[in-house]
Short mmCIF file of C-alpha atoms and ligand atoms in Angstrom, two decimals:
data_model
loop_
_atom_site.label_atom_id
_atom_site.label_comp_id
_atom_site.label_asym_id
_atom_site.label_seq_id
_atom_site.Cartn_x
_atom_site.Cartn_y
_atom_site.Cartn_z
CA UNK A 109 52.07 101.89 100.99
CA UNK A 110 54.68 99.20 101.30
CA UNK A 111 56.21 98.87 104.58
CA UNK A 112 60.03 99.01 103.36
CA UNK A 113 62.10 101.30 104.59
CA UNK A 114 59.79 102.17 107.37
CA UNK A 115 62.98 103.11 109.56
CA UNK A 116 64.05 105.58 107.60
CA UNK A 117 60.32 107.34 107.61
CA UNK A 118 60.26 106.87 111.38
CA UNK A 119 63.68 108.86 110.88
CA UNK A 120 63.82 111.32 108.93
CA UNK A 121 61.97 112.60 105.33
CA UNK A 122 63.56 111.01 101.97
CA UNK A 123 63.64 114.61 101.11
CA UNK A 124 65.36 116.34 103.92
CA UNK A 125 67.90 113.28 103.70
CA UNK A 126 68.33 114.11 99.67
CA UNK A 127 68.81 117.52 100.41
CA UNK A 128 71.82 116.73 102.62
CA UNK A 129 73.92 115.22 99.30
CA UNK A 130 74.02 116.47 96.34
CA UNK A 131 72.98 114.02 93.35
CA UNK A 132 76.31 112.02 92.03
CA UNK A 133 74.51 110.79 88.67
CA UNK A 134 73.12 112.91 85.86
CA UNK A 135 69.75 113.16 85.18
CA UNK A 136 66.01 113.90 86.84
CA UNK A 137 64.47 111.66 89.43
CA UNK A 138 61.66 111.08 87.36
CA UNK A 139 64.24 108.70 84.74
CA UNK A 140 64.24 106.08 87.08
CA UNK A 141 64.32 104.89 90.82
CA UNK A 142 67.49 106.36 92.66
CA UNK A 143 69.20 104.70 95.93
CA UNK A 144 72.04 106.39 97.20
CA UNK A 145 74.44 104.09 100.01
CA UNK A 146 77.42 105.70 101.58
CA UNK A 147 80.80 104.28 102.89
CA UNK A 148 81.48 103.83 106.08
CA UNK A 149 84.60 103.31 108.36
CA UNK A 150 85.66 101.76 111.96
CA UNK A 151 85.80 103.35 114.67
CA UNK A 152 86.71 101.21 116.96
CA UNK A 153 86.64 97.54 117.42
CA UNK A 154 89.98 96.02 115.67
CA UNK A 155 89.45 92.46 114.41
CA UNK A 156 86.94 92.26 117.47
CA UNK A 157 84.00 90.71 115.09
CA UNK A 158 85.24 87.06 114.37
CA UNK A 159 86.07 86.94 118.12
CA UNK A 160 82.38 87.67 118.63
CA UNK A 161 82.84 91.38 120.05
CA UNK A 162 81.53 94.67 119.83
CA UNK A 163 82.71 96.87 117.00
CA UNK A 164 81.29 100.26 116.40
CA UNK A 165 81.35 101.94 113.13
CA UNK A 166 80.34 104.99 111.10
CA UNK A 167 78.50 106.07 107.52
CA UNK A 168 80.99 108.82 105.76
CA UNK A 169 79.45 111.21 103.38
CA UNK A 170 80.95 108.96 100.66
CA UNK A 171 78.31 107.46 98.59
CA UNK A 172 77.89 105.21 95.76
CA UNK A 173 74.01 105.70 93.87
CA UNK A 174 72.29 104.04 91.13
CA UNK A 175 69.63 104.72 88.82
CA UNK A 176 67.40 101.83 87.96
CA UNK A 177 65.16 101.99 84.52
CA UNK A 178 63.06 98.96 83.72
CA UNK A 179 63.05 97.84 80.24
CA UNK A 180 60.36 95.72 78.41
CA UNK A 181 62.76 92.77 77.31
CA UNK A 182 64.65 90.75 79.75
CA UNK A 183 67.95 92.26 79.69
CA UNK A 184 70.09 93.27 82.48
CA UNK A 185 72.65 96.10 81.26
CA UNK A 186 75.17 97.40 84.33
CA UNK A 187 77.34 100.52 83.93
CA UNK A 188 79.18 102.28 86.25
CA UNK A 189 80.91 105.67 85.96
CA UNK A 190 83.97 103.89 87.30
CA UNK A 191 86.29 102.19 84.73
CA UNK A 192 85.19 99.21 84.25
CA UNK A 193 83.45 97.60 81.26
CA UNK A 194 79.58 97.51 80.91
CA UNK A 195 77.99 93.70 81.21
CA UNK A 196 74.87 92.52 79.86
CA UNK A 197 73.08 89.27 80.78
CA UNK A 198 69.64 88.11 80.11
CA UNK A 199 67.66 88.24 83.41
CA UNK A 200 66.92 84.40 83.01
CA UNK A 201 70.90 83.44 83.30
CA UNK A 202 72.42 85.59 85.83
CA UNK A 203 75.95 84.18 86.38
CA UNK A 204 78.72 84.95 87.95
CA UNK A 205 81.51 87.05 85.98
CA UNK A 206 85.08 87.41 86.67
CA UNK A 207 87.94 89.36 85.22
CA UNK A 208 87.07 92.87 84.46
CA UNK A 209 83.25 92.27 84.79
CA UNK A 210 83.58 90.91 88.24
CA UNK A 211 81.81 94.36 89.15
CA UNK A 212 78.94 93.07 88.38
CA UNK A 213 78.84 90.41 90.86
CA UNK A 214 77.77 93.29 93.62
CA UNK A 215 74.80 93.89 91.92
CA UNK A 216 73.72 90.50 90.28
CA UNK A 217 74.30 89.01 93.56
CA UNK A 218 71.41 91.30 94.82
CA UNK A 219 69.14 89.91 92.13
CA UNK A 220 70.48 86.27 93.02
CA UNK A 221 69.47 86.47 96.45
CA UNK A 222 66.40 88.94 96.16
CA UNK A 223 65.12 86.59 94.00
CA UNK A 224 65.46 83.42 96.30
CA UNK A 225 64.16 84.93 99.29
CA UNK A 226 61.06 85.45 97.22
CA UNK A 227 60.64 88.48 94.89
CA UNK A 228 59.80 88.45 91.15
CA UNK A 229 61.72 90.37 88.75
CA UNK A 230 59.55 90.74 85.67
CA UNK A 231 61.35 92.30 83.08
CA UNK A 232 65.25 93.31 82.84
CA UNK A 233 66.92 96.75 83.72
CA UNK A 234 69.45 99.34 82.91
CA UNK A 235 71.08 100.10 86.37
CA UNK A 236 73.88 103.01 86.15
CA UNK A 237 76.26 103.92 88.97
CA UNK A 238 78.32 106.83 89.84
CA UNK A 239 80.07 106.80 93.05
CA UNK A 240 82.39 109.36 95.23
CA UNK A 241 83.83 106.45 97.28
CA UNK A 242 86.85 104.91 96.70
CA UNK A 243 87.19 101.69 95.52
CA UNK A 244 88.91 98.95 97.40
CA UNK A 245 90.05 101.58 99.80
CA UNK A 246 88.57 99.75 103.42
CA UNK A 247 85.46 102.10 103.04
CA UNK A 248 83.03 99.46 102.07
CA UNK A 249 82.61 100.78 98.18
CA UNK A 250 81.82 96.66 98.27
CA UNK A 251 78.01 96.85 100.48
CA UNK A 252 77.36 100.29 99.29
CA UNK A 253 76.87 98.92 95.78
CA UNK A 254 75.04 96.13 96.90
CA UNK A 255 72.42 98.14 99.05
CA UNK A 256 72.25 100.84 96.48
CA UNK A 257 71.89 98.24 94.17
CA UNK A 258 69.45 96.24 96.43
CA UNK A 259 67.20 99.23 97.55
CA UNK A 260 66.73 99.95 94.22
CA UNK A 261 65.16 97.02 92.86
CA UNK A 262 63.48 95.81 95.66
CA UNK A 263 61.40 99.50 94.89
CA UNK A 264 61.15 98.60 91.20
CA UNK A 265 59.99 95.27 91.79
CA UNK A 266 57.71 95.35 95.36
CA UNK A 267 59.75 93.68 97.42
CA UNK A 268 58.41 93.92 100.84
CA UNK A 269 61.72 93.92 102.74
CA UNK A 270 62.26 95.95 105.78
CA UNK A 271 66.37 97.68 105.96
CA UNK A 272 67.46 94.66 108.22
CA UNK A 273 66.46 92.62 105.75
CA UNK A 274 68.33 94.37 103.15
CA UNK A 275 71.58 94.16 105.59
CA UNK A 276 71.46 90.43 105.58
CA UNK A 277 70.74 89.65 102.01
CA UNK A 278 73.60 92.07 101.16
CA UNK A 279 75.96 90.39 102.87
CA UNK A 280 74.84 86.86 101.17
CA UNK A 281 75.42 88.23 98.07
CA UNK A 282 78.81 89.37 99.38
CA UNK A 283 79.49 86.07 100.87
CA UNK A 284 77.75 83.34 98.23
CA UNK A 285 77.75 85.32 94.72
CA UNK A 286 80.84 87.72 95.11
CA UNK A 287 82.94 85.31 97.00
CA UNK A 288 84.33 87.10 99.75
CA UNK A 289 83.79 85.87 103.60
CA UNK A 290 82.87 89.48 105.17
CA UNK A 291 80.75 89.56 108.57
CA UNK A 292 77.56 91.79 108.73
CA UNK A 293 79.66 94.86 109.86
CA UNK A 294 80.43 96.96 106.57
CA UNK A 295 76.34 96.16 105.14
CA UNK A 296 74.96 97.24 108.98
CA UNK A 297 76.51 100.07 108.87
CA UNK A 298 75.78 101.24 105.66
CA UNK A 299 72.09 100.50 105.73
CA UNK A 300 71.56 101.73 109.10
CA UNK A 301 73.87 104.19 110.21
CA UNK A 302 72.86 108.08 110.20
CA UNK A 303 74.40 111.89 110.16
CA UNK A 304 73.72 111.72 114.56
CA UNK A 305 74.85 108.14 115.28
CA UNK A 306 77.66 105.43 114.54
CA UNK A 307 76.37 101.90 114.58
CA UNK A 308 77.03 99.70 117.37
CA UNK A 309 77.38 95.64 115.84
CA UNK A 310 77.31 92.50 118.60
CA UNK A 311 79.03 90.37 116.41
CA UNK A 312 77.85 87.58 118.75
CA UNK A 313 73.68 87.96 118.36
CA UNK A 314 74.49 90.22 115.40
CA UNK A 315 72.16 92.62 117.21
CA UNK A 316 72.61 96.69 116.09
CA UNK A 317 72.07 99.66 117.97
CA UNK A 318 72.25 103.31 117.34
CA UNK A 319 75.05 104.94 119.36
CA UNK A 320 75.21 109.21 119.52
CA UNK A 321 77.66 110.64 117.72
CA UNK A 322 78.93 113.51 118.89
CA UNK A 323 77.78 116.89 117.10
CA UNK A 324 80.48 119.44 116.52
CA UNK A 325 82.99 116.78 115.75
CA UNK A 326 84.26 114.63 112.75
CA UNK A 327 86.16 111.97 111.05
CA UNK A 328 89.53 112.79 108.64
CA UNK A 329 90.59 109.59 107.02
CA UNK A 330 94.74 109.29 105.96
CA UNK A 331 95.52 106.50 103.54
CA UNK A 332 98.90 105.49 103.01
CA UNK A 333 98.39 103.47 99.60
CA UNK A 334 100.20 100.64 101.14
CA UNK A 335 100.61 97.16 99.75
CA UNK A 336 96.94 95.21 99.94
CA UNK A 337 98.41 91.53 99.39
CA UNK A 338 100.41 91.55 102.63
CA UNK A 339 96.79 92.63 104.52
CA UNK A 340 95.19 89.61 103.04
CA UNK A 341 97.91 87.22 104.34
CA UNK A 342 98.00 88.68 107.50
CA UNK A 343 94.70 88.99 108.17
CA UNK A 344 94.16 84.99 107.45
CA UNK A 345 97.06 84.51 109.54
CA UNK A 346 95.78 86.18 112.50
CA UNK A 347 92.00 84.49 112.36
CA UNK A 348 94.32 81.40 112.77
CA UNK A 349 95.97 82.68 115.88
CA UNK A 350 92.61 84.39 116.84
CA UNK A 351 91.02 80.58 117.02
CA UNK A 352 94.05 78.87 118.10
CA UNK A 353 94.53 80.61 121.22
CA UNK A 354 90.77 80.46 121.93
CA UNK A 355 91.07 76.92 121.62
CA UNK A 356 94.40 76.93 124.08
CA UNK A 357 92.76 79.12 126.65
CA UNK A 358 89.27 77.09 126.60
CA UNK A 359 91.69 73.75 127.92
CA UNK A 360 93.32 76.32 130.27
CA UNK A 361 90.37 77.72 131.59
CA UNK A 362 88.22 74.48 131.59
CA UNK A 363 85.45 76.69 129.78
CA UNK A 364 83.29 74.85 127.61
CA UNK A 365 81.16 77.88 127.45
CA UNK A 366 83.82 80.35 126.09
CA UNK A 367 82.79 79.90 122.78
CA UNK A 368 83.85 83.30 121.54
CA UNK A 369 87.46 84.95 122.93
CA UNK A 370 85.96 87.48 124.18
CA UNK A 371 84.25 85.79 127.07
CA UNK A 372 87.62 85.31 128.02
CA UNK A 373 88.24 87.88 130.50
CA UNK A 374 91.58 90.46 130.91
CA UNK A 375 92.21 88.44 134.73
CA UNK A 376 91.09 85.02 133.49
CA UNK A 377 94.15 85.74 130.64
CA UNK A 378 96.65 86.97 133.00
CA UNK A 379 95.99 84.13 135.22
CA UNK A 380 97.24 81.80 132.61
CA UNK A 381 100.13 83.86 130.36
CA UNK A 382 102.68 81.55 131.17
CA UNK A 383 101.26 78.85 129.80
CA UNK A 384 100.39 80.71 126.43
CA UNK A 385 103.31 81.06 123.99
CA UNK A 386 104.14 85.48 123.67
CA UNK A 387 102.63 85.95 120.74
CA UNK A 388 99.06 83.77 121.21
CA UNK A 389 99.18 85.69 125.00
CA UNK A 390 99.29 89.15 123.39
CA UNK A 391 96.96 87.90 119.95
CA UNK A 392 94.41 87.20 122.87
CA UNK A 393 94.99 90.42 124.78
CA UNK A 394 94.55 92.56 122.04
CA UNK A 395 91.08 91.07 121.12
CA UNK A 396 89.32 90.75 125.02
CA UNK A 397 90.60 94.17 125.96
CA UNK A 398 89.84 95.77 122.45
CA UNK A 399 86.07 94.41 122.94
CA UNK A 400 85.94 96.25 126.05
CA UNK A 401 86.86 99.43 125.38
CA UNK A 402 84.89 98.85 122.59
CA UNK A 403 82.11 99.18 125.10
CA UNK A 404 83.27 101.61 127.29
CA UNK A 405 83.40 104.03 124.64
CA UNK A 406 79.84 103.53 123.59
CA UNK A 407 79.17 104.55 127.30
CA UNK A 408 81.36 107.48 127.25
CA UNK A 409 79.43 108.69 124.29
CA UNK A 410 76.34 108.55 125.55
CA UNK A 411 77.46 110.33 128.77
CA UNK A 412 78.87 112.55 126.62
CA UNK A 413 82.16 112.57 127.34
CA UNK A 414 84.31 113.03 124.58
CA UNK A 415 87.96 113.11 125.63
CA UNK A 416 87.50 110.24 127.78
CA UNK A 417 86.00 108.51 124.32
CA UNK A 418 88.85 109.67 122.63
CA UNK A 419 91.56 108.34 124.62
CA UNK A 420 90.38 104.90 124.01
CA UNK A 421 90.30 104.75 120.72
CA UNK A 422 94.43 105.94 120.98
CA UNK A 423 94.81 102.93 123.07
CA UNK A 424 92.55 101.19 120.75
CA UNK A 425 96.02 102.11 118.45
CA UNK A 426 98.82 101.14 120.91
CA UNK A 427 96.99 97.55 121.54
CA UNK A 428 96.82 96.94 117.48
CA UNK A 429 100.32 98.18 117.36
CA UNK A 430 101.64 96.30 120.22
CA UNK A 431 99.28 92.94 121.06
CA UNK A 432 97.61 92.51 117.21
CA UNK A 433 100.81 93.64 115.37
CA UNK A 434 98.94 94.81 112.63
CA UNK A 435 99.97 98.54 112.17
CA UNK A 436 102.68 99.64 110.24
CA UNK A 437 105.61 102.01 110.61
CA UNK A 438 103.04 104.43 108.19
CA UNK A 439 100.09 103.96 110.48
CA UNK A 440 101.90 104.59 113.40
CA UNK A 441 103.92 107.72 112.37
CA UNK A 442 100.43 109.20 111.33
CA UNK A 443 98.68 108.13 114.63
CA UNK A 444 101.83 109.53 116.64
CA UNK A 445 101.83 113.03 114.56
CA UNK A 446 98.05 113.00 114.82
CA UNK A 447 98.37 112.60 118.73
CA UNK A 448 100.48 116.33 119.04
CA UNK A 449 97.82 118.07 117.15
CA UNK A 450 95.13 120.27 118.64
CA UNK A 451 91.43 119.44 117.88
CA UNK A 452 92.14 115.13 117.57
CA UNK A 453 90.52 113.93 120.40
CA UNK A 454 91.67 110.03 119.27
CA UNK A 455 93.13 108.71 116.46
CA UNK A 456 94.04 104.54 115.39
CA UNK A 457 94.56 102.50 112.27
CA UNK A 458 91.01 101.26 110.96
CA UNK A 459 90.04 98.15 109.16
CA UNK A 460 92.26 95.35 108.67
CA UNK A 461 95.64 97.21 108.81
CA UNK A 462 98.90 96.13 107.74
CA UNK A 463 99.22 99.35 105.94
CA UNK A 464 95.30 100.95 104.70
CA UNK A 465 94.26 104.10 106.28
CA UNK A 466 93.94 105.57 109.88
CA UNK A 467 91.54 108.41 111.19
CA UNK A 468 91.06 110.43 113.23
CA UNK A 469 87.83 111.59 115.56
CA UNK A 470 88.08 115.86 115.51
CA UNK A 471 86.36 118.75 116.89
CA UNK A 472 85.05 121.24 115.03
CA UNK A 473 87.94 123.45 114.94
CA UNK A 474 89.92 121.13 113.06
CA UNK A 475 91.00 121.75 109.73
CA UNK A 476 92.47 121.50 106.32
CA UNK A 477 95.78 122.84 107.29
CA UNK A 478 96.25 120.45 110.07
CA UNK A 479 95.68 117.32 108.08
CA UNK A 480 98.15 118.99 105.51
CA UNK A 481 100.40 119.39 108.14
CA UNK A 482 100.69 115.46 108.71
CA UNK A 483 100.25 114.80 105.32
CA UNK A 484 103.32 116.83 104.43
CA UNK A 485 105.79 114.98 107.79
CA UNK A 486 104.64 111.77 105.88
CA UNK A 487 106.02 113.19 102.82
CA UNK A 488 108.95 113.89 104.31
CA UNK A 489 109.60 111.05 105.77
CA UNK A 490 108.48 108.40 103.75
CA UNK A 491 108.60 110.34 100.18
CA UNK A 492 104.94 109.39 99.51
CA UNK A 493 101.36 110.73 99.08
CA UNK A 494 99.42 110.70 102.40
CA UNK A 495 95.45 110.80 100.89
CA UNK A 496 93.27 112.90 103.36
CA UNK A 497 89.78 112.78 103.70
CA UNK A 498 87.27 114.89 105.56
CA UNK A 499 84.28 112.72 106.55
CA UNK A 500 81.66 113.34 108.54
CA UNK A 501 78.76 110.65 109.14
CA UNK A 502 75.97 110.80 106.85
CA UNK A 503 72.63 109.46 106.08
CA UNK A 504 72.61 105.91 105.46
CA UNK A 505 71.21 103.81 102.62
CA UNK A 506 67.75 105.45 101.35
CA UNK A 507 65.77 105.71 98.31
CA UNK A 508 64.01 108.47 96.31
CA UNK A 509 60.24 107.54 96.34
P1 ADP B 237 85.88 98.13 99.55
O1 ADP B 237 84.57 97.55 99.90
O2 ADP B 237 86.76 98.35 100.73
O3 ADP B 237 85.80 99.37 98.72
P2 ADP B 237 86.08 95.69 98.08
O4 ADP B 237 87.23 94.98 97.42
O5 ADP B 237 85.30 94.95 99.09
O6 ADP B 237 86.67 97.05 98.68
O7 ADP B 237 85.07 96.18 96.97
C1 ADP B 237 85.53 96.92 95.87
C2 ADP B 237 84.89 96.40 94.59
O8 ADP B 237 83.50 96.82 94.53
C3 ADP B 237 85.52 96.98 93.36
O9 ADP B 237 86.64 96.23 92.96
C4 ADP B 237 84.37 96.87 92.35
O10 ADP B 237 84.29 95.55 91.86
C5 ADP B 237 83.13 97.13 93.21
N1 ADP B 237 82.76 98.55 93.15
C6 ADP B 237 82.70 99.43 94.16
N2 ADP B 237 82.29 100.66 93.75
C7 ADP B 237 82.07 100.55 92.43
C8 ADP B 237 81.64 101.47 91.40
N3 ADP B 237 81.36 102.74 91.68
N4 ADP B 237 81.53 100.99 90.15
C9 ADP B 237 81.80 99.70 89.86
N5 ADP B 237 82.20 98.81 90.76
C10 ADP B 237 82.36 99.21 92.04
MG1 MG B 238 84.23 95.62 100.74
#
């Protein structure tokens, strides 16, 4: 028996973990080699990963799956359920597409780099995929499709890779086929997160580890719809002040060895604010008090002590709001309304921000009518659609064997 995957049979069965989703494609089991990958979302850690910090995130029962079918030519034919175009390409010439077929790239990205770190694919495939994740919405539709993708064929084809493996060779496809300069976060958490834990990422060593999550409780997701080209922009903009105050506060501090911001410590940065222009000061105080309460709430969890947990990640909120600056009038009003309501024991914007979604971390009691209720004060004041989602965490990437 190949030793893939052997975290997931240390785990848990494949078949108590396919009984806990229901099958998103059509068809038997027995048509082809099924992965299933879910989304996942932040919990906390704001823009704490390219400063080398803890951030700490969770699968939602979300998921994108494929079906993979080998053929006996050397075709590669990729549909999805989504609407987008089908794309063909002979297994011997896998390039990159663009425009409409730019889909693609997720999953011939996989083959790219499965291939170079050393497995044969013999013949071509038909690989469908049907998802329940939205696209492009912050909840990592992106590495879902690639592990999916990537589980399935290293079955099909033997490859010998272990889930951490998967993680990293994901996010090379991300970064060297697809185009797009994502740390290991989003692919971590996917592959290895679980129904009982969020995943814990050292951006630093880039070491993971399993984290409790709280039973009885769960994540609601709001997105406002807002405008995605101002979150590109801004993001960019603050990885330049991210690394120019670093650089400041290294000649401040006459540390050589702060190679990361966080190392940087909340009294080291108050000892030199004057010197640091107001917004660099608060860029920087965002990021080294973020990363710590970043870790404080993994301790609070596994002490189990939930409210505690849950007022960080509402400061988690302020600090984005006040030091980071990226939360929006939208964000906020939802985090504020979210903040009066029984049941929330935190609530922040999560992702990138500069508009995207916010959640919220509930207990059990909370409901369908509460989220409506903020959903409908959003209407009100802002005459738009406030999309709710009930999430709770949920196995991570696995196969049907
Ligand atoms: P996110 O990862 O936050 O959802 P990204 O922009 O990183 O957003 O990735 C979204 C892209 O992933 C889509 O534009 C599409 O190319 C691809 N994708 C995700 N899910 C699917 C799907 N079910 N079918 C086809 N393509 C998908
Ligand atoms: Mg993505």
């Amino acid at each position: 028996m190949s030793q893939s995957f052997e975290q997931r049979r240390g785990q848990k069965s494949v078949d108590e973990w396919a009984s806990d989703v229901s099958l998103i494609l059509d068809g038997n089991t027995n048509e082809g080699i099924r992965a299933s990958a879910p989304g996942r979302v932040e919990f906390i850690g704001n823009h704490t990963d390219y400063n080398g910090g803890w951030v700490l995130g969770a699968t939602i029962d979300r998921r994108v799956e494929v079906v993979l079918q080998r053929r006996s030519d050397r075709q590669i034919r990729l549909q999805s359920e989504a609407a987008v175009p089908p794309v063909e390409v002979p297994l011997g010439s896998v390039e990159r597409q663009s425009g409409e077929w730019a889909w693609a790239n997720y999953i011939l990205g996989m083959v790219e780099v499965l291939q170079g770190e050393g497995m044969t694919i013999e013949s071509g495939f038909d690989l469908r995929v049907g998802s329940t994740l939205p696209v492009g919405a912050g909840l990592s539709s992106s590495a879902a499709l690639e592990l999916a993708s990537g589980a399935a064929l290293s079955e099909a084809y033997g490859g010998e890779f272990l889930r951490r493996d998967l993680v990293r060779m994901a996010q090379r496809a991300e970064n060297e086929f697809v185009g797009v300069p994502c740390g290991l976060l989003d692919q971590a958490v996917v592959a290895l997160g679980g129904a009982d834990r969020l995943v814990r990422l050292d951006a630093r060593s880039e070491a993971t580890a399993a984290v409790p999550f709280p039973p009885e409780t769960g994540i609601w997701i709001f997105r406002t719809h807002q405008a995605h080209a101002l979150s590109e922009s801004g993001y960019q903009e603050r990885h330049d002040e991210a690394r120019a105050v670093r650089e400041r506060l290294r000649e401040l501090l006459g540390n050589e060895e702060a190679e990361y911001l966080v190392d940087v410590s909340p009294s080291q940065l108050e000892e030199v604010k004057r010197e640091l222009s107001k917004t660099l000061y608060r860029r920087a105080r965002h990021v080294v008090t973020e990363h710590r309460r970043t870790q404080r709430v993994v301790q609070l969890l596994k002490a189990g002590r939930r409210a505690a947990a849950g007022r960080l990640l509402f400061a988690s909120h302020e600090s984005s709001r006040v030091n980071y600056e990226n939360s929006t009038e939208a964000l906020d009003f939802v985090v504020d309304r979210l903040a009066e309501q029984e049941g929330v024991l935190g609530a922040r914007l999560t992702g990138a921000g500069f508009g995207g979604a916010a959640m919220a971390w509930t207990r059990a009691g909370y409901g369908e009518e509460q989220a409506h209720e903020v959903a409908g004060a959003y209407a009100d004041r802002f005459g738009m659609e406030l999309e709710t989602l009930a999430c709770r965490p949920a196995p991570g990437l696995y196969v049907w064997t």
